[in-house]
């Protein structure tokens, strides 16, 4: 038998022993690795710091300048029907309160108020003549705020502005049809303001005034005498005062008094321009001391007054 030839085996390259990196190579690799790690950590650190800065910038309140609050204003109240003299007295009272409670002396001054409102050309714009008169009637009664530096002139200007604003709301067409000037209406409004206590009585009292003017009768409004002689409403008028010759005595003189006897509010202005359509010539206060009884008959007026002890 012939011998089997041996299997042919592909020759392989000799397996040599693996040689590791040298010491110098290891050192270089470590240095490179350290530099890489430092770079990565540095980038992360700067990014984190930037994020924190941005966060702080977003949440921190911007620097602000502290502005001191303006001083709390004072308040002065002029009720409807106050005269110039009463308003001046109210200024003195409010000045005293400001000094006692806050230690502040306002610039408002009663003496200056009376001087500034004593004579003005403004009333002549509402009358037929060109006389200079006091601003009685034009100093609108309301509540006004003021501060320490507010001057008396500024307060008067505010009152006149308020008057013009409210007066512009009054329709004067009916009064003009009765041959009354705007100044006449303002005078009537001042008398209505002083005589009426119940709001519903305002246009009724105005009706009596219109009717008496038309009949050329003395108005007989005692509030005009009190104004001229400075008699408060809490005191009765004496017989001598009822016959005083002052032009404001509407018992003695027919027609309207020379000027307003108070500073009326808008309601009395409206009533003076729009009186009730009635033929009344007399009125007397009812026992409730608020409302009035109205009549066109003198006999009925007398009977009512006598029956209630007037």
mmCIF file of C-alpha atoms in Angstrom, residues 6-307:
data_model
loop_
_atom_site.group_PDB
_atom_site.id
_atom_site.type_symbol
_atom_site.label_atom_id
_atom_site.label_comp_id
_atom_site.label_asym_id
_atom_site.label_seq_id
_atom_site.Cartn_x
_atom_site.Cartn_y
_atom_site.Cartn_z
ATOM 1 C CA UNK A 6 1.149 14.377 4.896
ATOM 2 C CA UNK A 7 -1.493 17.237 4.871
ATOM 3 C CA UNK A 8 -0.139 20.389 3.506
ATOM 4 C CA UNK A 9 -0.204 23.088 6.194
ATOM 5 C CA UNK A 10 -0.158 26.750 5.194
ATOM 6 C CA UNK A 11 2.873 28.277 6.701
ATOM 7 C CA UNK A 12 2.065 31.020 9.391
ATOM 8 C CA UNK A 13 4.212 33.926 10.222
ATOM 9 C CA UNK A 14 6.103 33.363 13.336
ATOM 10 C CA UNK A 15 4.308 34.687 16.443
ATOM 11 C CA UNK A 16 6.613 37.184 17.949
ATOM 12 C CA UNK A 17 6.301 38.516 21.595
ATOM 13 C CA UNK A 18 4.287 41.803 21.925
ATOM 14 C CA UNK A 19 6.390 44.710 22.994
ATOM 15 C CA UNK A 20 4.615 47.338 25.277
ATOM 16 C CA UNK A 21 5.057 51.113 25.017
ATOM 17 C CA UNK A 22 8.159 52.558 26.306
ATOM 18 C CA UNK A 23 8.343 54.592 29.476
ATOM 19 C CA UNK A 24 8.650 57.817 27.554
ATOM 20 C CA UNK A 25 5.574 56.974 25.496
ATOM 21 C CA UNK A 26 3.555 56.286 28.644
ATOM 22 C CA UNK A 27 4.603 59.618 30.067
ATOM 23 C CA UNK A 28 3.512 61.462 26.920
ATOM 24 C CA UNK A 29 0.154 59.666 26.901
ATOM 25 C CA UNK A 30 -0.516 60.573 30.518
ATOM 26 C CA UNK A 31 0.296 64.188 29.908
ATOM 27 C CA UNK A 32 -2.063 64.319 26.918
ATOM 28 C CA UNK A 33 -4.836 62.649 28.929
ATOM 29 C CA UNK A 34 -4.411 65.075 31.792
ATOM 30 C CA UNK A 35 -4.562 68.050 29.424
ATOM 31 C CA UNK A 36 -7.732 66.670 27.829
ATOM 32 C CA UNK A 37 -9.450 66.076 31.162
ATOM 33 C CA UNK A 38 -8.477 69.551 32.363
ATOM 34 C CA UNK A 39 -9.877 71.099 29.233
ATOM 35 C CA UNK A 40 -13.162 69.239 29.599
ATOM 36 C CA UNK A 41 -13.518 70.107 33.276
ATOM 37 C CA UNK A 42 -12.602 73.736 32.592
ATOM 38 C CA UNK A 43 -15.248 74.055 29.943
ATOM 39 C CA UNK A 44 -17.870 72.576 32.225
ATOM 40 C CA UNK A 45 -16.861 74.917 35.026
ATOM 41 C CA UNK A 46 -17.066 78.040 32.927
ATOM 42 C CA UNK A 47 -20.423 76.912 31.526
ATOM 43 C CA UNK A 48 -21.795 76.335 34.992
ATOM 44 C CA UNK A 49 -20.582 79.741 36.168
ATOM 45 C CA UNK A 50 -22.145 81.386 33.147
ATOM 46 C CA UNK A 51 -25.437 79.607 33.817
ATOM 47 C CA UNK A 52 -25.410 80.746 37.432
ATOM 48 C CA UNK A 53 -24.675 84.313 36.367
ATOM 49 C CA UNK A 54 -27.531 84.202 33.904
ATOM 50 C CA UNK A 55 -29.830 82.795 36.562
ATOM 51 C CA UNK A 56 -28.852 85.515 38.972
ATOM 52 C CA UNK A 57 -29.361 88.125 36.307
ATOM 53 C CA UNK A 58 -32.846 86.794 35.597
ATOM 54 C CA UNK A 59 -33.985 86.662 39.198
ATOM 55 C CA UNK A 60 -32.237 89.581 40.826
ATOM 56 C CA UNK A 61 -34.322 92.788 41.010
ATOM 57 C CA UNK A 62 -32.813 95.698 39.112
ATOM 58 C CA UNK A 63 -31.476 98.465 41.260
ATOM 59 C CA UNK A 64 -34.211 100.998 42.019
ATOM 60 C CA UNK A 65 -34.230 104.533 43.314
ATOM 61 C CA UNK A 66 -36.450 104.948 46.359
ATOM 62 C CA UNK A 67 -38.872 107.813 45.699
ATOM 63 C CA UNK A 68 -40.380 109.341 48.814
ATOM 64 C CA UNK A 69 -44.180 109.312 48.926
ATOM 65 C CA UNK A 70 -45.826 112.690 48.325
ATOM 66 C CA UNK A 71 -47.219 114.296 51.462
ATOM 67 C CA UNK A 72 -50.814 113.418 52.290
ATOM 68 C CA UNK A 73 -52.998 116.325 51.174
ATOM 69 C CA UNK A 74 -55.201 118.294 53.517
ATOM 70 C CA UNK A 75 -58.912 118.612 52.811
ATOM 71 C CA UNK A 76 -61.202 121.595 53.169
ATOM 72 C CA UNK A 77 -64.981 121.290 52.873
ATOM 73 C CA UNK A 78 -67.150 124.230 51.828
ATOM 74 C CA UNK A 79 -70.832 123.270 52.293
ATOM 75 C CA UNK A 80 -73.488 124.518 49.899
ATOM 76 C CA UNK A 81 -74.821 127.885 51.002
ATOM 77 C CA UNK A 82 -71.609 129.057 52.663
ATOM 78 C CA UNK A 83 -70.808 132.743 52.227
ATOM 79 C CA UNK A 84 -67.357 134.186 51.496
ATOM 80 C CA UNK A 85 -67.001 135.052 55.163
ATOM 81 C CA UNK A 86 -67.884 131.520 56.237
ATOM 82 C CA UNK A 87 -65.401 130.069 53.758
ATOM 83 C CA UNK A 88 -62.668 132.349 55.114
ATOM 84 C CA UNK A 89 -63.500 131.201 58.652
ATOM 85 C CA UNK A 90 -63.314 127.570 57.496
ATOM 86 C CA UNK A 91 -59.819 128.212 56.090
ATOM 87 C CA UNK A 92 -58.711 129.493 59.499
ATOM 88 C CA UNK A 93 -60.134 126.371 61.167
ATOM 89 C CA UNK A 94 -58.435 123.983 58.745
ATOM 90 C CA UNK A 95 -55.110 125.829 59.097
ATOM 91 C CA UNK A 96 -55.373 125.353 62.859
ATOM 92 C CA UNK A 97 -56.103 121.629 62.510
ATOM 93 C CA UNK A 98 -53.141 121.176 60.156
ATOM 94 C CA UNK A 99 -50.834 122.859 62.643
ATOM 95 C CA UNK A 100 -52.090 120.917 65.668
ATOM 96 C CA UNK A 101 -52.296 117.465 64.091
ATOM 97 C CA UNK A 102 -49.342 117.518 61.672
ATOM 98 C CA UNK A 103 -47.242 120.441 62.773
ATOM 99 C CA UNK A 104 -47.695 122.078 59.361
ATOM 100 C CA UNK A 105 -48.626 125.666 58.642
ATOM 101 C CA UNK A 106 -50.377 125.833 55.210
ATOM 102 C CA UNK A 107 -50.020 128.896 53.024
ATOM 103 C CA UNK A 108 -53.802 129.351 52.844
ATOM 104 C CA UNK A 109 -54.816 132.533 54.572
ATOM 105 C CA UNK A 110 -58.305 133.768 55.447
ATOM 106 C CA UNK A 111 -57.416 137.443 55.153
ATOM 107 C CA UNK A 112 -55.960 136.922 51.677
ATOM 108 C CA UNK A 113 -59.029 134.896 50.715
ATOM 109 C CA UNK A 114 -61.359 137.765 51.574
ATOM 110 C CA UNK A 115 -59.116 140.244 49.763
ATOM 111 C CA UNK A 116 -58.865 138.121 46.605
ATOM 112 C CA UNK A 117 -62.626 137.573 46.430
ATOM 113 C CA UNK A 118 -63.731 141.095 47.389
ATOM 114 C CA UNK A 119 -63.809 142.616 43.905
ATOM 115 C CA UNK A 120 -63.670 140.994 40.492
ATOM 116 C CA UNK A 121 -64.694 141.664 36.908
ATOM 117 C CA UNK A 122 -66.069 138.125 36.606
ATOM 118 C CA UNK A 123 -69.647 138.856 37.779
ATOM 119 C CA UNK A 124 -70.060 141.561 35.144
ATOM 120 C CA UNK A 125 -69.849 138.888 32.442
ATOM 121 C CA UNK A 126 -73.087 137.433 33.786
ATOM 122 C CA UNK A 127 -74.911 140.730 34.362
ATOM 123 C CA UNK A 128 -76.081 143.549 32.108
ATOM 124 C CA UNK A 129 -73.701 146.118 33.568
ATOM 125 C CA UNK A 130 -69.916 146.175 33.911
ATOM 126 C CA UNK A 131 -69.620 146.695 37.645
ATOM 127 C CA UNK A 132 -66.921 144.976 39.619
ATOM 128 C CA UNK A 133 -68.459 142.938 42.395
ATOM 129 C CA UNK A 134 -67.356 140.407 44.959
ATOM 130 C CA UNK A 135 -67.136 136.770 43.950
ATOM 131 C CA UNK A 136 -69.998 135.858 46.260
ATOM 132 C CA UNK A 137 -72.008 133.221 44.422
ATOM 133 C CA UNK A 138 -69.118 132.198 42.155
ATOM 134 C CA UNK A 139 -67.040 130.365 44.787
ATOM 135 C CA UNK A 140 -68.354 126.883 44.160
ATOM 136 C CA UNK A 141 -68.987 124.927 47.373
ATOM 137 C CA UNK A 142 -67.271 121.542 47.333
ATOM 138 C CA UNK A 143 -64.452 119.538 48.922
ATOM 139 C CA UNK A 144 -60.977 120.667 47.892
ATOM 140 C CA UNK A 145 -57.616 118.997 48.533
ATOM 141 C CA UNK A 146 -54.549 121.110 49.116
ATOM 142 C CA UNK A 147 -50.965 120.728 50.328
ATOM 143 C CA UNK A 148 -48.748 122.884 52.459
ATOM 144 C CA UNK A 149 -47.588 124.975 49.507
ATOM 145 C CA UNK A 150 -51.040 125.588 47.982
ATOM 146 C CA UNK A 151 -51.640 129.321 47.817
ATOM 147 C CA UNK A 152 -54.883 131.118 48.540
ATOM 148 C CA UNK A 153 -54.961 132.306 44.939
ATOM 149 C CA UNK A 154 -54.764 128.706 43.713
ATOM 150 C CA UNK A 155 -57.679 127.693 45.944
ATOM 151 C CA UNK A 156 -59.838 130.535 44.608
ATOM 152 C CA UNK A 157 -58.891 129.514 41.057
ATOM 153 C CA UNK A 158 -60.024 125.924 41.767
ATOM 154 C CA UNK A 159 -63.364 127.189 43.059
ATOM 155 C CA UNK A 160 -63.919 129.359 40.000
ATOM 156 C CA UNK A 161 -63.033 126.455 37.696
ATOM 157 C CA UNK A 162 -65.546 124.263 39.544
ATOM 158 C CA UNK A 163 -68.170 126.994 39.217
ATOM 159 C CA UNK A 164 -67.676 127.332 35.465
ATOM 160 C CA UNK A 165 -67.756 123.546 35.029
ATOM 161 C CA UNK A 166 -71.046 123.203 36.929
ATOM 162 C CA UNK A 167 -72.637 126.385 35.588
ATOM 163 C CA UNK A 168 -72.127 125.090 32.044
ATOM 164 C CA UNK A 169 -74.618 122.322 32.887
ATOM 165 C CA UNK A 170 -77.423 124.795 33.618
ATOM 166 C CA UNK A 171 -79.923 125.435 30.804
ATOM 167 C CA UNK A 172 -80.846 129.139 30.951
ATOM 168 C CA UNK A 173 -83.378 129.245 28.132
ATOM 169 C CA UNK A 174 -86.432 129.445 30.402
ATOM 170 C CA UNK A 175 -84.844 132.200 32.507
ATOM 171 C CA UNK A 176 -83.997 134.205 29.394
ATOM 172 C CA UNK A 177 -87.608 133.920 28.283
ATOM 173 C CA UNK A 178 -88.484 135.678 31.534
ATOM 174 C CA UNK A 179 -85.962 138.433 30.779
ATOM 175 C CA UNK A 180 -83.566 137.253 33.504
ATOM 176 C CA UNK A 181 -79.788 137.410 33.091
ATOM 177 C CA UNK A 182 -77.446 134.620 34.182
ATOM 178 C CA UNK A 183 -76.478 136.823 37.133
ATOM 179 C CA UNK A 184 -80.157 137.099 38.101
ATOM 180 C CA UNK A 185 -80.437 133.313 38.048
ATOM 181 C CA UNK A 186 -77.378 133.020 40.271
ATOM 182 C CA UNK A 187 -78.906 135.478 42.759
ATOM 183 C CA UNK A 188 -82.124 133.438 42.787
ATOM 184 C CA UNK A 189 -80.094 130.247 43.255
ATOM 185 C CA UNK A 190 -78.381 131.745 46.299
ATOM 186 C CA UNK A 191 -81.739 132.624 47.884
ATOM 187 C CA UNK A 192 -83.079 129.151 47.124
ATOM 188 C CA UNK A 193 -79.978 127.645 48.738
ATOM 189 C CA UNK A 194 -80.502 129.607 51.955
ATOM 190 C CA UNK A 195 -84.278 129.049 52.178
ATOM 191 C CA UNK A 196 -84.666 125.413 51.114
ATOM 192 C CA UNK A 197 -83.868 122.520 53.420
ATOM 193 C CA UNK A 198 -85.766 119.802 51.568
ATOM 194 C CA UNK A 199 -84.433 119.147 48.043
ATOM 195 C CA UNK A 200 -87.970 119.005 46.605
ATOM 196 C CA UNK A 201 -88.646 122.534 47.833
ATOM 197 C CA UNK A 202 -85.913 124.149 45.750
ATOM 198 C CA UNK A 203 -87.833 124.543 42.452
ATOM 199 C CA UNK A 204 -90.986 125.465 44.414
ATOM 200 C CA UNK A 205 -89.281 128.356 46.195
ATOM 201 C CA UNK A 206 -87.828 129.423 42.841
ATOM 202 C CA UNK A 207 -91.376 129.462 41.455
ATOM 203 C CA UNK A 208 -92.518 131.858 44.192
ATOM 204 C CA UNK A 209 -89.584 134.167 43.427
ATOM 205 C CA UNK A 210 -90.347 134.145 39.666
ATOM 206 C CA UNK A 211 -94.029 134.829 40.304
ATOM 207 C CA UNK A 212 -93.354 137.688 42.697
ATOM 208 C CA UNK A 213 -90.854 139.262 40.293
ATOM 209 C CA UNK A 214 -93.481 139.054 37.545
ATOM 210 C CA UNK A 215 -96.107 140.620 39.838
ATOM 211 C CA UNK A 216 -93.592 143.296 40.952
ATOM 212 C CA UNK A 217 -94.081 142.285 44.564
ATOM 213 C CA UNK A 218 -91.332 142.476 47.201
ATOM 214 C CA UNK A 219 -89.782 139.036 47.524
ATOM 215 C CA UNK A 220 -89.877 139.041 51.321
ATOM 216 C CA UNK A 221 -86.919 136.646 51.619
ATOM 217 C CA UNK A 222 -85.606 137.157 55.140
ATOM 218 C CA UNK A 223 -82.341 135.392 54.287
ATOM 219 C CA UNK A 224 -81.337 138.497 52.319
ATOM 220 C CA UNK A 225 -81.702 140.641 55.444
ATOM 221 C CA UNK A 226 -79.699 138.168 57.506
ATOM 222 C CA UNK A 227 -76.934 138.297 54.896
ATOM 223 C CA UNK A 228 -76.725 142.077 54.872
ATOM 224 C CA UNK A 229 -76.862 142.487 58.660
ATOM 225 C CA UNK A 230 -74.870 139.323 59.478
ATOM 226 C CA UNK A 231 -77.649 137.791 61.573
ATOM 227 C CA UNK A 232 -77.307 134.015 61.945
ATOM 228 C CA UNK A 233 -80.271 131.785 61.218
ATOM 229 C CA UNK A 234 -80.411 130.720 64.845
ATOM 230 C CA UNK A 235 -81.443 134.219 65.930
ATOM 231 C CA UNK A 236 -84.825 135.847 65.250
ATOM 232 C CA UNK A 237 -84.895 139.071 63.252
ATOM 233 C CA UNK A 238 -85.882 142.105 65.250
ATOM 234 C CA UNK A 239 -88.536 144.536 64.030
ATOM 235 C CA UNK A 240 -85.893 147.206 63.392
ATOM 236 C CA UNK A 241 -83.912 144.793 61.254
ATOM 237 C CA UNK A 242 -86.965 143.930 59.196
ATOM 238 C CA UNK A 243 -87.219 147.622 58.257
ATOM 239 C CA UNK A 244 -83.528 148.250 57.730
ATOM 240 C CA UNK A 245 -82.995 150.225 54.464
ATOM 241 C CA UNK A 246 -80.173 148.025 53.199
ATOM 242 C CA UNK A 247 -80.545 147.227 49.463
ATOM 243 C CA UNK A 248 -80.609 143.560 50.507
ATOM 244 C CA UNK A 249 -83.866 144.031 52.403
ATOM 245 C CA UNK A 250 -86.329 142.289 50.082
ATOM 246 C CA UNK A 251 -89.214 143.176 52.376
ATOM 247 C CA UNK A 252 -88.666 146.879 51.689
ATOM 248 C CA UNK A 253 -87.311 146.839 48.112
ATOM 249 C CA UNK A 254 -88.975 145.111 45.193
ATOM 250 C CA UNK A 255 -86.906 143.047 42.783
ATOM 251 C CA UNK A 256 -83.744 141.072 43.328
ATOM 252 C CA UNK A 257 -81.033 142.047 45.836
ATOM 253 C CA UNK A 258 -77.798 143.534 44.406
ATOM 254 C CA UNK A 259 -75.993 140.202 44.349
ATOM 255 C CA UNK A 260 -75.950 136.603 45.574
ATOM 256 C CA UNK A 261 -76.273 136.093 49.314
ATOM 257 C CA UNK A 262 -74.384 132.765 49.365
ATOM 258 C CA UNK A 263 -72.549 130.322 47.128
ATOM 259 C CA UNK A 264 -75.123 127.845 45.795
ATOM 260 C CA UNK A 265 -74.571 124.291 44.684
ATOM 261 C CA UNK A 266 -75.609 122.800 41.369
ATOM 262 C CA UNK A 267 -79.034 121.632 42.617
ATOM 263 C CA UNK A 268 -80.052 125.170 43.574
ATOM 264 C CA UNK A 269 -78.658 126.525 40.284
ATOM 265 C CA UNK A 270 -80.786 124.017 38.376
ATOM 266 C CA UNK A 271 -83.866 124.896 40.451
ATOM 267 C CA UNK A 272 -83.355 128.614 39.853
ATOM 268 C CA UNK A 273 -83.240 127.988 36.114
ATOM 269 C CA UNK A 274 -86.151 125.517 36.103
ATOM 270 C CA UNK A 275 -88.771 126.565 38.673
ATOM 271 C CA UNK A 276 -91.906 124.558 39.244
ATOM 272 C CA UNK A 277 -94.784 125.631 36.981
ATOM 273 C CA UNK A 278 -97.228 126.917 39.598
ATOM 274 C CA UNK A 279 -98.918 130.174 40.601
ATOM 275 C CA UNK A 280 -97.714 130.228 44.213
ATOM 276 C CA UNK A 281 -96.903 133.584 45.798
ATOM 277 C CA UNK A 282 -96.394 132.584 49.435
ATOM 278 C CA UNK A 283 -94.620 129.907 51.391
ATOM 279 C CA UNK A 284 -94.136 129.198 55.087
ATOM 280 C CA UNK A 285 -92.201 126.503 56.874
ATOM 281 C CA UNK A 286 -94.147 123.484 58.081
ATOM 282 C CA UNK A 287 -93.996 122.260 61.688
ATOM 283 C CA UNK A 288 -91.294 119.715 60.739
ATOM 284 C CA UNK A 289 -88.985 122.735 60.204
ATOM 285 C CA UNK A 290 -87.808 121.198 56.914
ATOM 286 C CA UNK A 291 -90.568 121.376 54.306
ATOM 287 C CA UNK A 292 -92.672 124.382 53.258
ATOM 288 C CA UNK A 293 -96.334 125.010 52.652
ATOM 289 C CA UNK A 294 -97.010 126.804 49.326
ATOM 290 C CA UNK A 295 -100.082 128.719 48.239
ATOM 291 C CA UNK A 296 -101.248 131.453 45.866
ATOM 292 C CA UNK A 297 -103.722 132.847 48.443
ATOM 293 C CA UNK A 298 -102.594 135.342 51.071
ATOM 294 C CA UNK A 299 -105.581 134.378 53.255
ATOM 295 C CA UNK A 300 -104.661 130.704 53.075
ATOM 296 C CA UNK A 301 -101.057 131.599 53.864
ATOM 297 C CA UNK A 302 -102.137 133.599 56.932
ATOM 298 C CA UNK A 303 -104.505 130.897 58.159
ATOM 299 C CA UNK A 304 -101.763 128.249 57.877
ATOM 300 C CA UNK A 305 -99.228 130.437 59.685
ATOM 301 C CA UNK A 306 -101.668 131.328 62.460
ATOM 302 C CA UNK A 307 -102.805 127.740 62.947
#
